[in-house]
């Protein structure tokens, strides 16, 4: 008999660009309803993720989100198997971070309630075009697997 799923996952939470520049009302690149993600993300931060990583928007001339900060190496060194991504903006940095994670071989999820898109009308279409990434609910089984790790 195979072990329960909760015994074989080692999850990480990546919070992308949850910073004032992307939050209304004063952010220079404010994402509509971006502040609505904060309580969801704060709740997720209480869950027993093995790693919790926050990124901030900074674009030096040679910027490549996942590569430039050696995230894949760090996650692999920690034995991470599942990556959950939240933050701003869904249709840009969150999408790219999640796709980079999937390309690196991690089981990757975007938690829908924990992100907002610059263009909310593109969200559904973007979901269909994600490569190797599953969009999940904060109340779904994928997040419940993380909750069960604390039991």
Short mmCIF file of C-alpha atoms in Angstrom, two decimals:
data_model
loop_
_atom_site.label_atom_id
_atom_site.label_comp_id
_atom_site.label_asym_id
_atom_site.label_seq_id
_atom_site.Cartn_x
_atom_site.Cartn_y
_atom_site.Cartn_z
CA UNK A 1 0.00 0.00 0.00
CA UNK A 2 1.36 3.42 -0.91
CA UNK A 3 1.85 6.06 1.80
CA UNK A 4 -0.75 8.82 2.19
CA UNK A 5 -0.16 11.84 -0.03
CA UNK A 6 0.48 14.10 2.97
CA UNK A 7 3.54 12.05 3.96
CA UNK A 8 5.28 12.58 0.62
CA UNK A 9 4.80 16.27 -0.06
CA UNK A 10 7.18 18.99 1.05
CA UNK A 11 5.48 22.27 0.12
CA UNK A 12 6.71 25.82 -0.33
CA UNK A 13 4.65 29.00 -0.51
CA UNK A 14 5.91 31.79 -2.75
CA UNK A 15 4.34 35.21 -2.19
CA UNK A 16 5.06 37.30 -5.29
CA UNK A 17 5.39 41.09 -5.18
CA UNK A 18 2.89 41.77 -2.40
CA UNK A 19 4.22 45.29 -1.92
CA UNK A 20 2.85 48.80 -1.79
CA UNK A 21 3.69 49.63 -5.42
CA UNK A 22 1.12 47.07 -6.56
CA UNK A 23 -1.60 47.89 -4.01
CA UNK A 24 -4.38 50.46 -4.30
CA UNK A 25 -5.00 53.22 -3.57
CA UNK A 26 -1.46 54.65 -3.73
CA UNK A 27 0.58 52.07 -5.61
CA UNK A 28 2.17 53.35 -8.80
CA UNK A 29 1.26 50.06 -10.53
CA UNK A 30 -1.77 49.24 -8.37
CA UNK A 31 -3.62 46.02 -9.19
CA UNK A 32 -7.37 46.45 -8.74
CA UNK A 33 -8.56 44.69 -5.57
CA UNK A 34 -4.98 43.70 -4.75
CA UNK A 35 -5.52 44.38 -1.05
CA UNK A 36 -8.25 41.72 -1.02
CA UNK A 37 -5.51 39.09 -1.24
CA UNK A 38 -3.84 40.10 2.02
CA UNK A 39 -6.14 38.24 4.48
CA UNK A 40 -5.99 35.12 2.31
CA UNK A 41 -2.20 35.26 2.10
CA UNK A 42 -1.88 35.94 5.84
CA UNK A 43 -4.00 32.85 6.49
CA UNK A 44 -1.86 30.76 4.12
CA UNK A 45 1.26 31.92 5.96
CA UNK A 46 -0.05 30.20 9.11
CA UNK A 47 -0.08 26.81 7.35
CA UNK A 48 2.82 24.36 7.77
CA UNK A 49 4.67 25.08 4.52
CA UNK A 50 8.26 23.84 4.72
CA UNK A 51 9.43 27.10 3.14
CA UNK A 52 7.76 30.49 2.85
CA UNK A 53 9.37 32.85 0.37
CA UNK A 54 8.42 36.44 -0.49
CA UNK A 55 9.66 38.18 -3.62
CA UNK A 56 9.73 41.85 -4.43
CA UNK A 57 9.70 43.55 -7.80
CA UNK A 58 13.19 44.60 -8.76
CA UNK A 59 14.42 44.49 -12.32
CA UNK A 60 18.14 44.89 -12.86
CA UNK A 61 19.21 44.78 -16.51
CA UNK A 62 19.80 40.99 -16.48
CA UNK A 63 16.58 40.11 -14.63
CA UNK A 64 14.99 36.65 -15.00
CA UNK A 65 12.59 36.06 -12.08
CA UNK A 66 13.18 32.44 -11.12
CA UNK A 67 16.75 32.18 -12.41
CA UNK A 68 18.22 35.39 -11.05
CA UNK A 69 17.51 34.57 -7.43
CA UNK A 70 18.45 30.87 -7.65
CA UNK A 71 15.01 29.90 -6.39
CA UNK A 72 15.02 26.50 -8.09
CA UNK A 73 18.34 25.54 -6.51
CA UNK A 74 17.18 26.63 -3.07
CA UNK A 75 13.87 24.77 -3.39
CA UNK A 76 15.60 21.61 -4.64
CA UNK A 77 18.19 21.77 -1.85
CA UNK A 78 15.31 21.88 0.65
CA UNK A 79 13.65 18.86 -0.97
CA UNK A 80 10.56 20.85 -1.98
CA UNK A 81 8.08 18.87 -4.07
CA UNK A 82 5.10 21.22 -4.31
CA UNK A 83 5.12 24.99 -4.92
CA UNK A 84 2.09 27.18 -4.20
CA UNK A 85 2.14 30.69 -5.66
CA UNK A 86 0.14 33.76 -4.61
CA UNK A 87 0.59 37.53 -4.92
CA UNK A 88 0.52 40.17 -7.63
CA UNK A 89 -0.01 40.29 -10.49
CA UNK A 90 -1.61 37.04 -11.65
CA UNK A 91 -1.16 37.77 -15.34
CA UNK A 92 2.50 38.77 -15.05
CA UNK A 93 4.88 37.90 -12.20
CA UNK A 94 2.68 35.26 -10.54
CA UNK A 95 2.15 33.50 -13.88
CA UNK A 96 5.87 33.62 -14.77
CA UNK A 97 6.97 32.44 -11.33
CA UNK A 98 4.52 29.53 -11.44
CA UNK A 99 5.49 28.50 -14.96
CA UNK A 100 9.19 28.70 -14.09
CA UNK A 101 8.53 26.51 -11.06
CA UNK A 102 6.71 23.93 -13.18
CA UNK A 103 9.50 23.98 -15.76
CA UNK A 104 11.95 23.19 -12.96
CA UNK A 105 9.93 20.06 -12.17
CA UNK A 106 7.91 21.13 -9.14
CA UNK A 107 4.20 20.33 -8.76
CA UNK A 108 2.98 23.90 -9.05
CA UNK A 109 -0.26 25.59 -8.07
CA UNK A 110 -1.60 29.14 -8.17
CA UNK A 111 -4.07 29.69 -5.34
CA UNK A 112 -6.80 31.67 -7.07
CA UNK A 113 -8.07 33.64 -4.06
CA UNK A 114 -4.52 34.77 -3.27
CA UNK A 115 -3.90 36.65 -6.50
CA UNK A 116 -5.38 39.35 -8.72
CA UNK A 117 -4.69 40.15 -12.36
CA UNK A 118 -3.85 43.55 -13.84
CA UNK A 119 -6.46 42.71 -16.48
CA UNK A 120 -9.19 40.72 -14.70
CA UNK A 121 -10.84 39.90 -18.03
CA UNK A 122 -7.73 37.94 -19.07
CA UNK A 123 -7.71 35.70 -15.97
CA UNK A 124 -9.87 32.88 -17.35
CA UNK A 125 -8.03 32.80 -20.69
CA UNK A 126 -4.68 32.92 -18.91
CA UNK A 127 -5.67 29.92 -16.77
CA UNK A 128 -6.19 27.85 -19.91
CA UNK A 129 -2.76 28.77 -21.23
CA UNK A 130 -0.71 28.00 -18.12
CA UNK A 131 2.03 25.46 -18.81
CA UNK A 132 2.27 22.77 -16.13
CA UNK A 133 0.49 24.86 -13.50
CA UNK A 134 -2.84 24.10 -11.85
CA UNK A 135 -5.05 26.90 -10.53
CA UNK A 136 -6.61 25.78 -7.24
CA UNK A 137 -8.88 27.10 -4.51
CA UNK A 138 -7.74 27.92 -1.00
CA UNK A 139 -10.40 25.43 0.15
CA UNK A 140 -9.39 22.74 -2.37
CA UNK A 141 -7.67 19.42 -1.77
CA UNK A 142 -4.25 20.71 -2.87
CA UNK A 143 -4.19 23.29 -0.06
CA UNK A 144 -5.84 20.87 2.37
CA UNK A 145 -2.84 18.56 1.87
CA UNK A 146 -0.69 21.30 3.38
CA UNK A 147 -3.13 21.82 6.27
CA UNK A 148 -2.94 18.09 7.07
CA UNK A 149 0.83 18.33 7.51
CA UNK A 150 0.21 20.24 10.73
CA UNK A 151 -1.83 17.42 12.27
#
